[in-house]
């Protein structure tokens, strides 16, 4: 654009392409949070973030990767809060990517994560601008990938996958209760079938006589060992779940009806599985649905199987060894050089206010340490040093 | 220059590693061992052992205070030169390796006796060493986190013993000093053994982030251990008859058999299974010390390779030897002979040597 | 044990099968040890019997009449997978009769027995001696064991407590009334204690005992002191009971004003009962109360000389029981 009397001309990007309007996020719906989700246009996503944080410290850094696709990435962070070391790490890792195409945020996450053999997600991938903004405010980094409706949040800790935006709009007592419920669900989903197998197949001494008798009665005509019985049910369940996701909504519902109710009922009546096993498997499934992050939920679903195997081979010792390995893995895991197990290990007492519980907002005037902010006071801000030239 | 800056640990982690190293399988049998030697007055020797151990720990710390960035291998090399230093390091390495081995074997024997009598022992050993290796191959920081998280997960365990106090007979504790002081002193060596673990300070100290808390952390860790042992021993004495307690090889586990819930019987099995976490927490620093010393001896920075070698060696040894309870008891006895030299005497000699050196140099450079 | 003094072990195990009419299997084998008996049982039962879930150990009276039967139970303590919570009881008669007992209106035998003894124990009509507790009582020099006792007529009846001597040999039987007193003297005062007695002046004939009254004692405190003088152990037992009147058949005592009179009556009668029980026990040269513990705690020197024959030493000891009763409540009517 040329302006009369000016010596410079401005060039404006007026490219247009088909784009989706801003809608409710599909994967992470919320009750009380905002109903705007990210879309496939990166610039629009940046605009959404800017709307939440109209602050001069908000930095946006562009990168281009993908030899063929020339995908644009933007690293977004608050300069006076986010840790420069983490930024450097993130920049280096993005700089080292040499690939022909990046289609989705998930691909990016896999390319820059610390340990690709871990079942656990090392970055939060969200499609909610409000939760992305709140992570920014805690001192984390956001990577917006053009053409992808979700953004990457780093560094992540294991506990951050159990938080949801709704927690902060509910009463804190209720939100704390729900948080505890999620952690319980995590443990149940990971260990319940394995514990059941261990107790039934190996360490039946542990079960009191009366309970033992009723379990034994329900199992009396089941021809399979407990492991096989559990695997049968778990795999059926996973299939039903997978079938339900890809099918259109109305069909998907009837699948879960057929799968859940009819197959379960028939299997018990045919004495292929015992009804206690159906209860175990069903409660495990429900528990794994409670975990708010889909990525974490799938990790738990997968880890259940090695646990079951260990339990059926070595009883409760196998279970403990499984737990030990899980802990060993979690404490060794890092996300962008930040300990993944934080704030549990290394333990940070101050962060406990917003981990298992969600204490009232006025108690949380410090940013959580696990995001490694350089400015720990939430209300703190850098004094402007005169007018920028 | 700070060699170990990258793997610094917080004072909290330092404390919990120390505590974790001290508390292992020994406590399960401790009440019996004490009762054999000194009857119901055994708890007094715990207090004595605690005090002695505190002194020893303070001595080690005051030695390292002079060389805050040195581990024991560094210090030995610094004081005695490369060859002599490494020569002195050898017995220490052997001690750590042997200690880790006996403690692993103990864990193995417990698991075999309580849970998996039919599984071959080397498979059980494999099962136990895999998670430990997953922790040890990483830096000290990761091990510190492991100790920390295990501590929080198992904190509740001693409190279950309190349930049984109400069913106990306090009359067992009377009279005090029933046979005088001699039996109490006689039990001291064994009691000291259960307080061992402070020797990981040899490698731990330079990693501590804030050195000013070294003494605090040590005193807290040692104090927690002492309190825990006191609790366990007193509960066992109050619950079991003084005439019968020596019957039980592991009085703590026999005690836990008594706890029963509506939905859970045989609490000792669940407890022991979870106690494996605690035991593994004591393996980690010992094995780390072993492989750390080994890598220093070989002049390597990375300790993952020695760790793998050590793990494979233990499994192969178990396969070859098939250790038994009696052998394990014998090995613990050997430790009892070796520990005073390396844990109590070595720091004392080094301390005196360093002081002597300082005095000597002080005179030389006016 | 059969007529030729061979050891007979029998076991009952639940059967999980729709086809089987009867829910239990029970067999009897003749062996040397319990562990050996398990091998025999493996040949008989349709499943593996597992000692990890043993609920009850019933011992026939004839076994108990021989000393040194206790080592037979060693297998339960040695294998850590075994439970030590199983309860031990003496059967007045043949244990196999009880094991074979298959009442149609009762739950499976182990559950039935557990329930039966639990309720009796809660009322302090018998003692609750698990394997572990029995082991303690056998090895503790300061006391002798006591176990539950039952008999099979048409039904199973808990008949009180069997007191054994130091070797575990059967020494004395006491009924359920005396068991209550035993429990008090052991200072195990949980559960319910209910005593019935007769008011002395009102014991006039008639079909109904009009002089009777009952009370329960929700709070009993027992203080035992031991001493040694004149080559004899001396025990001073102070029992303080809070009594709650639960029943009385006479109305001519105004408890509000004359409560003290009733208290004295109870005190006297309780003291007499305690002394009678202690006399009986001393005559049998046993000490189920655990007074040896007190002797050790308060008179260690003399105790050391007699600790291996405490039963005899106790039979010569003098026990002074002092009962104090306070009526705490009289119920809803006067």
PDB file of C-alpha atoms in Angstrom, chain A residues 12-215:
ATOM      1  CA  UNK A  12      -0.199  -6.572   3.660  1.00  0.00           C
ATOM      2  CA  UNK A  13      -0.863 -10.221   3.525  1.00  0.00           C
ATOM      3  CA  UNK A  14      -4.329 -10.535   2.067  1.00  0.00           C
ATOM      4  CA  UNK A  15      -4.268 -14.213   1.335  1.00  0.00           C
ATOM      5  CA  UNK A  16      -7.472 -15.888   2.188  1.00  0.00           C
ATOM      6  CA  UNK A  17      -8.374 -19.552   2.483  1.00  0.00           C
ATOM      7  CA  UNK A  18     -11.349 -21.570   3.475  1.00  0.00           C
ATOM      8  CA  UNK A  19     -11.634 -21.520   7.221  1.00  0.00           C
ATOM      9  CA  UNK A  20     -13.892 -22.827   9.894  1.00  0.00           C
ATOM     10  CA  UNK A  21     -15.696 -20.498  12.193  1.00  0.00           C
ATOM     11  CA  UNK A  22     -14.822 -20.525  15.873  1.00  0.00           C
ATOM     12  CA  UNK A  23     -16.775 -23.226  17.662  1.00  0.00           C
ATOM     13  CA  UNK A  24     -17.059 -25.010  20.941  1.00  0.00           C
ATOM     14  CA  UNK A  25     -13.986 -27.209  21.520  1.00  0.00           C
ATOM     15  CA  UNK A  26     -14.846 -30.801  20.631  1.00  0.00           C
ATOM     16  CA  UNK A  27     -12.493 -32.847  22.751  1.00  0.00           C
ATOM     17  CA  UNK A  28     -12.355 -30.763  25.877  1.00  0.00           C
ATOM     18  CA  UNK A  29     -15.832 -29.516  26.541  1.00  0.00           C
ATOM     19  CA  UNK A  30     -16.367 -27.501  29.632  1.00  0.00           C
ATOM     20  CA  UNK A  31     -19.358 -26.530  31.681  1.00  0.00           C
ATOM     21  CA  UNK A  32     -18.539 -23.033  32.688  1.00  0.00           C
ATOM     22  CA  UNK A  33     -15.462 -22.141  30.651  1.00  0.00           C
ATOM     23  CA  UNK A  34     -15.409 -20.152  27.423  1.00  0.00           C
ATOM     24  CA  UNK A  35     -17.003 -21.737  24.386  1.00  0.00           C
ATOM     25  CA  UNK A  36     -14.445 -20.608  21.890  1.00  0.00           C
ATOM     26  CA  UNK A  37     -11.991 -23.174  20.684  1.00  0.00           C
ATOM     27  CA  UNK A  38      -8.910 -22.908  18.539  1.00  0.00           C
ATOM     28  CA  UNK A  39      -9.363 -23.291  14.785  1.00  0.00           C
ATOM     29  CA  UNK A  40      -7.095 -24.298  11.932  1.00  0.00           C
ATOM     30  CA  UNK A  41      -5.846 -20.781  11.200  1.00  0.00           C
ATOM     31  CA  UNK A  42      -2.782 -20.039  13.260  1.00  0.00           C
ATOM     32  CA  UNK A  43      -3.165 -16.260  13.090  1.00  0.00           C
ATOM     33  CA  UNK A  44      -6.681 -16.504  14.412  1.00  0.00           C
ATOM     34  CA  UNK A  45      -5.442 -18.652  17.274  1.00  0.00           C
ATOM     35  CA  UNK A  46      -2.845 -16.031  18.110  1.00  0.00           C
ATOM     36  CA  UNK A  47      -5.554 -13.426  18.092  1.00  0.00           C
ATOM     37  CA  UNK A  48      -7.572 -15.502  20.522  1.00  0.00           C
ATOM     38  CA  UNK A  49      -4.586 -15.720  22.870  1.00  0.00           C
ATOM     39  CA  UNK A  50      -3.947 -12.010  22.601  1.00  0.00           C
ATOM     40  CA  UNK A  51      -7.511 -11.326  23.554  1.00  0.00           C
ATOM     41  CA  UNK A  52      -6.895 -13.141  26.844  1.00  0.00           C
ATOM     42  CA  UNK A  53      -3.553 -11.499  27.594  1.00  0.00           C
ATOM     43  CA  UNK A  54      -3.344  -7.998  26.192  1.00  0.00           C
ATOM     44  CA  UNK A  55       0.038  -7.482  27.799  1.00  0.00           C
ATOM     45  CA  UNK A  56       3.190  -5.989  26.328  1.00  0.00           C
ATOM     46  CA  UNK A  57       5.275  -8.826  27.800  1.00  0.00           C
ATOM     47  CA  UNK A  58       3.516 -11.356  25.613  1.00  0.00           C
ATOM     48  CA  UNK A  59       6.095 -12.434  23.064  1.00  0.00           C
ATOM     49  CA  UNK A  60       5.345 -14.224  19.829  1.00  0.00           C
ATOM     50  CA  UNK A  61       8.201 -15.802  17.911  1.00  0.00           C
ATOM     51  CA  UNK A  62       7.677 -17.198  14.428  1.00  0.00           C
ATOM     52  CA  UNK A  63       9.397 -20.286  13.035  1.00  0.00           C
ATOM     53  CA  UNK A  64       8.917 -22.145   9.794  1.00  0.00           C
ATOM     54  CA  UNK A  65       9.497 -25.860   9.553  1.00  0.00           C
ATOM     55  CA  UNK A  66       8.695 -28.583   7.094  1.00  0.00           C
ATOM     56  CA  UNK A  67      10.611 -28.506   3.832  1.00  0.00           C
ATOM     57  CA  UNK A  68       7.546 -29.021   1.728  1.00  0.00           C
ATOM     58  CA  UNK A  69       4.730 -27.719   3.807  1.00  0.00           C
ATOM     59  CA  UNK A  70       6.524 -24.638   5.176  1.00  0.00           C
ATOM     60  CA  UNK A  71       4.368 -24.872   8.263  1.00  0.00           C
ATOM     61  CA  UNK A  72       4.429 -21.801  10.414  1.00  0.00           C
ATOM     62  CA  UNK A  73       4.906 -22.135  14.160  1.00  0.00           C
ATOM     63  CA  UNK A  74       4.673 -19.485  16.784  1.00  0.00           C
ATOM     64  CA  UNK A  75       6.205 -19.803  20.196  1.00  0.00           C
ATOM     65  CA  UNK A  76       4.221 -17.679  22.628  1.00  0.00           C
ATOM     66  CA  UNK A  77       5.321 -16.792  26.153  1.00  0.00           C
ATOM     67  CA  UNK A  78       5.374 -14.032  28.744  1.00  0.00           C
ATOM     68  CA  UNK A  79       8.859 -12.628  28.696  1.00  0.00           C
ATOM     69  CA  UNK A  80       9.026 -11.523  32.307  1.00  0.00           C
ATOM     70  CA  UNK A  81       7.627 -14.775  33.640  1.00  0.00           C
ATOM     71  CA  UNK A  82       8.848 -17.648  31.522  1.00  0.00           C
ATOM     72  CA  UNK A  83      12.278 -19.104  32.182  1.00  0.00           C
ATOM     73  CA  UNK A  84      14.879 -18.236  29.492  1.00  0.00           C
ATOM     74  CA  UNK A  85      16.610 -21.625  29.820  1.00  0.00           C
ATOM     75  CA  UNK A  86      13.445 -23.451  28.949  1.00  0.00           C
ATOM     76  CA  UNK A  87      12.905 -21.084  26.042  1.00  0.00           C
ATOM     77  CA  UNK A  88      16.393 -21.776  24.763  1.00  0.00           C
ATOM     78  CA  UNK A  89      15.775 -25.505  25.022  1.00  0.00           C
ATOM     79  CA  UNK A  90      12.505 -25.200  23.150  1.00  0.00           C
ATOM     80  CA  UNK A  91      14.059 -23.047  20.434  1.00  0.00           C
ATOM     81  CA  UNK A  92      16.957 -25.432  19.990  1.00  0.00           C
ATOM     82  CA  UNK A  93      14.681 -28.393  19.687  1.00  0.00           C
ATOM     83  CA  UNK A  94      12.427 -26.689  17.172  1.00  0.00           C
ATOM     84  CA  UNK A  95      15.492 -25.534  15.269  1.00  0.00           C
ATOM     85  CA  UNK A  96      16.809 -29.077  15.010  1.00  0.00           C
ATOM     86  CA  UNK A  97      13.692 -30.430  13.330  1.00  0.00           C
ATOM     87  CA  UNK A  98      14.380 -31.379   9.753  1.00  0.00           C
ATOM     88  CA  UNK A  99      11.343 -32.944   8.177  1.00  0.00           C
ATOM     89  CA  UNK A 100       9.342 -32.617   5.024  1.00  0.00           C
ATOM     90  CA  UNK A 101       5.950 -31.976   6.527  1.00  0.00           C
ATOM     91  CA  UNK A 102       4.168 -31.246   9.768  1.00  0.00           C
ATOM     92  CA  UNK A 103       0.448 -31.625   9.540  1.00  0.00           C
ATOM     93  CA  UNK A 104      -0.627 -31.587  13.149  1.00  0.00           C
ATOM     94  CA  UNK A 105       0.455 -30.452  16.601  1.00  0.00           C
ATOM     95  CA  UNK A 106       0.808 -34.045  17.756  1.00  0.00           C
ATOM     96  CA  UNK A 107       3.564 -34.605  15.220  1.00  0.00           C
ATOM     97  CA  UNK A 108       5.435 -31.600  16.495  1.00  0.00           C
ATOM     98  CA  UNK A 109       5.086 -32.833  20.053  1.00  0.00           C
ATOM     99  CA  UNK A 110       6.593 -36.150  19.115  1.00  0.00           C
ATOM    100  CA  UNK A 111       9.515 -34.498  17.387  1.00  0.00           C
ATOM    101  CA  UNK A 112      10.526 -32.300  20.305  1.00  0.00           C
ATOM    102  CA  UNK A 113       9.633 -34.391  23.345  1.00  0.00           C
ATOM    103  CA  UNK A 114      12.281 -35.659  25.768  1.00  0.00           C
ATOM    104  CA  UNK A 115      11.528 -39.358  25.764  1.00  0.00           C
ATOM    105  CA  UNK A 116       9.633 -40.827  22.838  1.00  0.00           C
ATOM    106  CA  UNK A 117       9.457 -44.285  24.421  1.00  0.00           C
ATOM    107  CA  UNK A 118       7.338 -43.104  27.311  1.00  0.00           C
ATOM    108  CA  UNK A 119       3.626 -43.805  27.235  1.00  0.00           C
ATOM    109  CA  UNK A 120       3.016 -40.539  29.025  1.00  0.00           C
ATOM    110  CA  UNK A 121       2.289 -37.325  27.178  1.00  0.00           C
ATOM    111  CA  UNK A 122       5.083 -34.856  27.852  1.00  0.00           C
ATOM    112  CA  UNK A 123       3.236 -31.842  26.522  1.00  0.00           C
ATOM    113  CA  UNK A 124      -0.274 -30.702  27.064  1.00  0.00           C
ATOM    114  CA  UNK A 125      -2.107 -30.416  23.774  1.00  0.00           C
ATOM    115  CA  UNK A 126      -5.180 -28.295  24.173  1.00  0.00           C
ATOM    116  CA  UNK A 127      -7.785 -26.756  21.950  1.00  0.00           C
ATOM    117  CA  UNK A 128      -9.000 -24.323  24.567  1.00  0.00           C
ATOM    118  CA  UNK A 129      -7.664 -20.765  24.411  1.00  0.00           C
ATOM    119  CA  UNK A 130      -8.650 -20.099  28.008  1.00  0.00           C
ATOM    120  CA  UNK A 131      -6.620 -22.988  29.390  1.00  0.00           C
ATOM    121  CA  UNK A 132      -3.717 -22.058  27.072  1.00  0.00           C
ATOM    122  CA  UNK A 133      -3.850 -18.516  28.411  1.00  0.00           C
ATOM    123  CA  UNK A 134      -3.830 -19.671  32.010  1.00  0.00           C
ATOM    124  CA  UNK A 135      -0.779 -21.832  31.289  1.00  0.00           C
ATOM    125  CA  UNK A 136       0.911 -18.811  29.733  1.00  0.00           C
ATOM    126  CA  UNK A 137       0.215 -16.845  32.873  1.00  0.00           C
ATOM    127  CA  UNK A 138       1.842 -19.553  34.960  1.00  0.00           C
ATOM    128  CA  UNK A 139       5.008 -19.139  32.937  1.00  0.00           C
ATOM    129  CA  UNK A 140       4.669 -21.953  30.448  1.00  0.00           C
ATOM    130  CA  UNK A 141       5.201 -21.795  26.708  1.00  0.00           C
ATOM    131  CA  UNK A 142       2.634 -22.235  23.980  1.00  0.00           C
ATOM    132  CA  UNK A 143       3.445 -23.408  20.516  1.00  0.00           C
ATOM    133  CA  UNK A 144       0.772 -22.562  17.969  1.00  0.00           C
ATOM    134  CA  UNK A 145       0.973 -24.631  14.807  1.00  0.00           C
ATOM    135  CA  UNK A 146      -0.695 -23.251  11.739  1.00  0.00           C
ATOM    136  CA  UNK A 147      -3.377 -25.548  10.232  1.00  0.00           C
ATOM    137  CA  UNK A 148      -3.874 -27.362  13.476  1.00  0.00           C
ATOM    138  CA  UNK A 149      -6.750 -26.646  15.852  1.00  0.00           C
ATOM    139  CA  UNK A 150      -4.794 -27.429  19.000  1.00  0.00           C
ATOM    140  CA  UNK A 151      -1.764 -25.845  20.584  1.00  0.00           C
ATOM    141  CA  UNK A 152       1.113 -27.318  22.504  1.00  0.00           C
ATOM    142  CA  UNK A 153       1.791 -26.360  26.111  1.00  0.00           C
ATOM    143  CA  UNK A 154       5.205 -26.978  27.592  1.00  0.00           C
ATOM    144  CA  UNK A 155       6.690 -27.855  30.023  1.00  0.00           C
ATOM    145  CA  UNK A 156       4.078 -30.219  31.405  1.00  0.00           C
ATOM    146  CA  UNK A 157       4.037 -32.077  34.710  1.00  0.00           C
ATOM    147  CA  UNK A 158       2.052 -35.179  35.454  1.00  0.00           C
ATOM    148  CA  UNK A 159      -0.315 -33.365  37.760  1.00  0.00           C
ATOM    149  CA  UNK A 160      -1.170 -30.729  35.162  1.00  0.00           C
ATOM    150  CA  UNK A 161      -3.045 -33.389  33.225  1.00  0.00           C
ATOM    151  CA  UNK A 162      -5.481 -33.693  36.072  1.00  0.00           C
ATOM    152  CA  UNK A 163      -6.477 -30.064  36.055  1.00  0.00           C
ATOM    153  CA  UNK A 164      -9.206 -28.596  33.966  1.00  0.00           C
ATOM    154  CA  UNK A 165     -10.343 -25.022  33.425  1.00  0.00           C
ATOM    155  CA  UNK A 166     -13.623 -25.787  35.076  1.00  0.00           C
ATOM    156  CA  UNK A 167     -11.816 -26.320  38.377  1.00  0.00           C
ATOM    157  CA  UNK A 168     -11.318 -22.616  38.691  1.00  0.00           C
ATOM    158  CA  UNK A 169     -14.907 -21.652  38.036  1.00  0.00           C
ATOM    159  CA  UNK A 170     -16.398 -24.116  40.505  1.00  0.00           C
ATOM    160  CA  UNK A 171     -16.490 -23.613  44.250  1.00  0.00           C
ATOM    161  CA  UNK A 172     -13.105 -24.574  45.575  1.00  0.00           C
ATOM    162  CA  UNK A 173     -14.376 -27.296  47.889  1.00  0.00           C
ATOM    163  CA  UNK A 174     -16.179 -28.967  45.036  1.00  0.00           C
ATOM    164  CA  UNK A 175     -13.281 -28.494  42.681  1.00  0.00           C
ATOM    165  CA  UNK A 176     -10.938 -30.057  45.248  1.00  0.00           C
ATOM    166  CA  UNK A 177     -13.253 -33.008  45.617  1.00  0.00           C
ATOM    167  CA  UNK A 178     -13.317 -33.509  41.869  1.00  0.00           C
ATOM    168  CA  UNK A 179      -9.539 -33.296  41.708  1.00  0.00           C
ATOM    169  CA  UNK A 180      -9.173 -35.990  44.339  1.00  0.00           C
ATOM    170  CA  UNK A 181     -11.688 -38.044  42.420  1.00  0.00           C
ATOM    171  CA  UNK A 182      -9.554 -37.791  39.301  1.00  0.00           C
ATOM    172  CA  UNK A 183      -6.411 -38.947  41.079  1.00  0.00           C
ATOM    173  CA  UNK A 184      -8.319 -41.821  42.605  1.00  0.00           C
ATOM    174  CA  UNK A 185      -9.644 -42.664  39.165  1.00  0.00           C
ATOM    175  CA  UNK A 186      -6.111 -42.645  37.811  1.00  0.00           C
ATOM    176  CA  UNK A 187      -5.020 -45.195  40.383  1.00  0.00           C
ATOM    177  CA  UNK A 188      -8.152 -47.298  39.961  1.00  0.00           C
ATOM    178  CA  UNK A 189      -7.897 -47.310  36.188  1.00  0.00           C
ATOM    179  CA  UNK A 190      -4.269 -48.327  36.299  1.00  0.00           C
ATOM    180  CA  UNK A 191      -4.306 -50.889  39.078  1.00  0.00           C
ATOM    181  CA  UNK A 192      -7.799 -52.249  39.716  1.00  0.00           C
ATOM    182  CA  UNK A 193      -7.867 -55.123  37.202  1.00  0.00           C
ATOM    183  CA  UNK A 194      -4.268 -55.996  38.074  1.00  0.00           C
ATOM    184  CA  UNK A 195      -5.043 -55.994  41.796  1.00  0.00           C
ATOM    185  CA  UNK A 196      -8.056 -58.176  41.228  1.00  0.00           C
ATOM    186  CA  UNK A 197      -6.009 -60.656  39.241  1.00  0.00           C
ATOM    187  CA  UNK A 198      -3.247 -60.668  41.833  1.00  0.00           C
ATOM    188  CA  UNK A 199      -5.660 -61.333  44.654  1.00  0.00           C
ATOM    189  CA  UNK A 200      -7.655 -63.978  42.850  1.00  0.00           C
ATOM    190  CA  UNK A 201      -4.877 -65.851  41.141  1.00  0.00           C
ATOM    191  CA  UNK A 202      -2.065 -65.474  43.616  1.00  0.00           C
ATOM    192  CA  UNK A 203      -2.640 -63.971  47.005  1.00  0.00           C
ATOM    193  CA  UNK A 204      -6.100 -65.157  47.893  1.00  0.00           C
ATOM    194  CA  UNK A 205      -5.030 -65.260  51.563  1.00  0.00           C
ATOM    195  CA  UNK A 206      -5.520 -61.533  51.619  1.00  0.00           C
ATOM    196  CA  UNK A 207      -9.225 -61.645  50.898  1.00  0.00           C
ATOM    197  CA  UNK A 208     -11.471 -62.276  53.878  1.00  0.00           C
ATOM    198  CA  UNK A 209     -13.282 -65.598  53.944  1.00  0.00           C
ATOM    199  CA  UNK A 210     -16.728 -64.284  53.234  1.00  0.00           C
ATOM    200  CA  UNK A 211     -15.694 -62.201  50.245  1.00  0.00           C
ATOM    201  CA  UNK A 212     -13.554 -65.033  49.008  1.00  0.00           C
ATOM    202  CA  UNK A 213     -16.467 -67.437  49.107  1.00  0.00           C
ATOM    203  CA  UNK A 214     -18.679 -65.146  47.084  1.00  0.00           C
ATOM    204  CA  UNK A 215     -15.981 -64.518  44.504  1.00  0.00           C
TER     205      UNK A 215
END
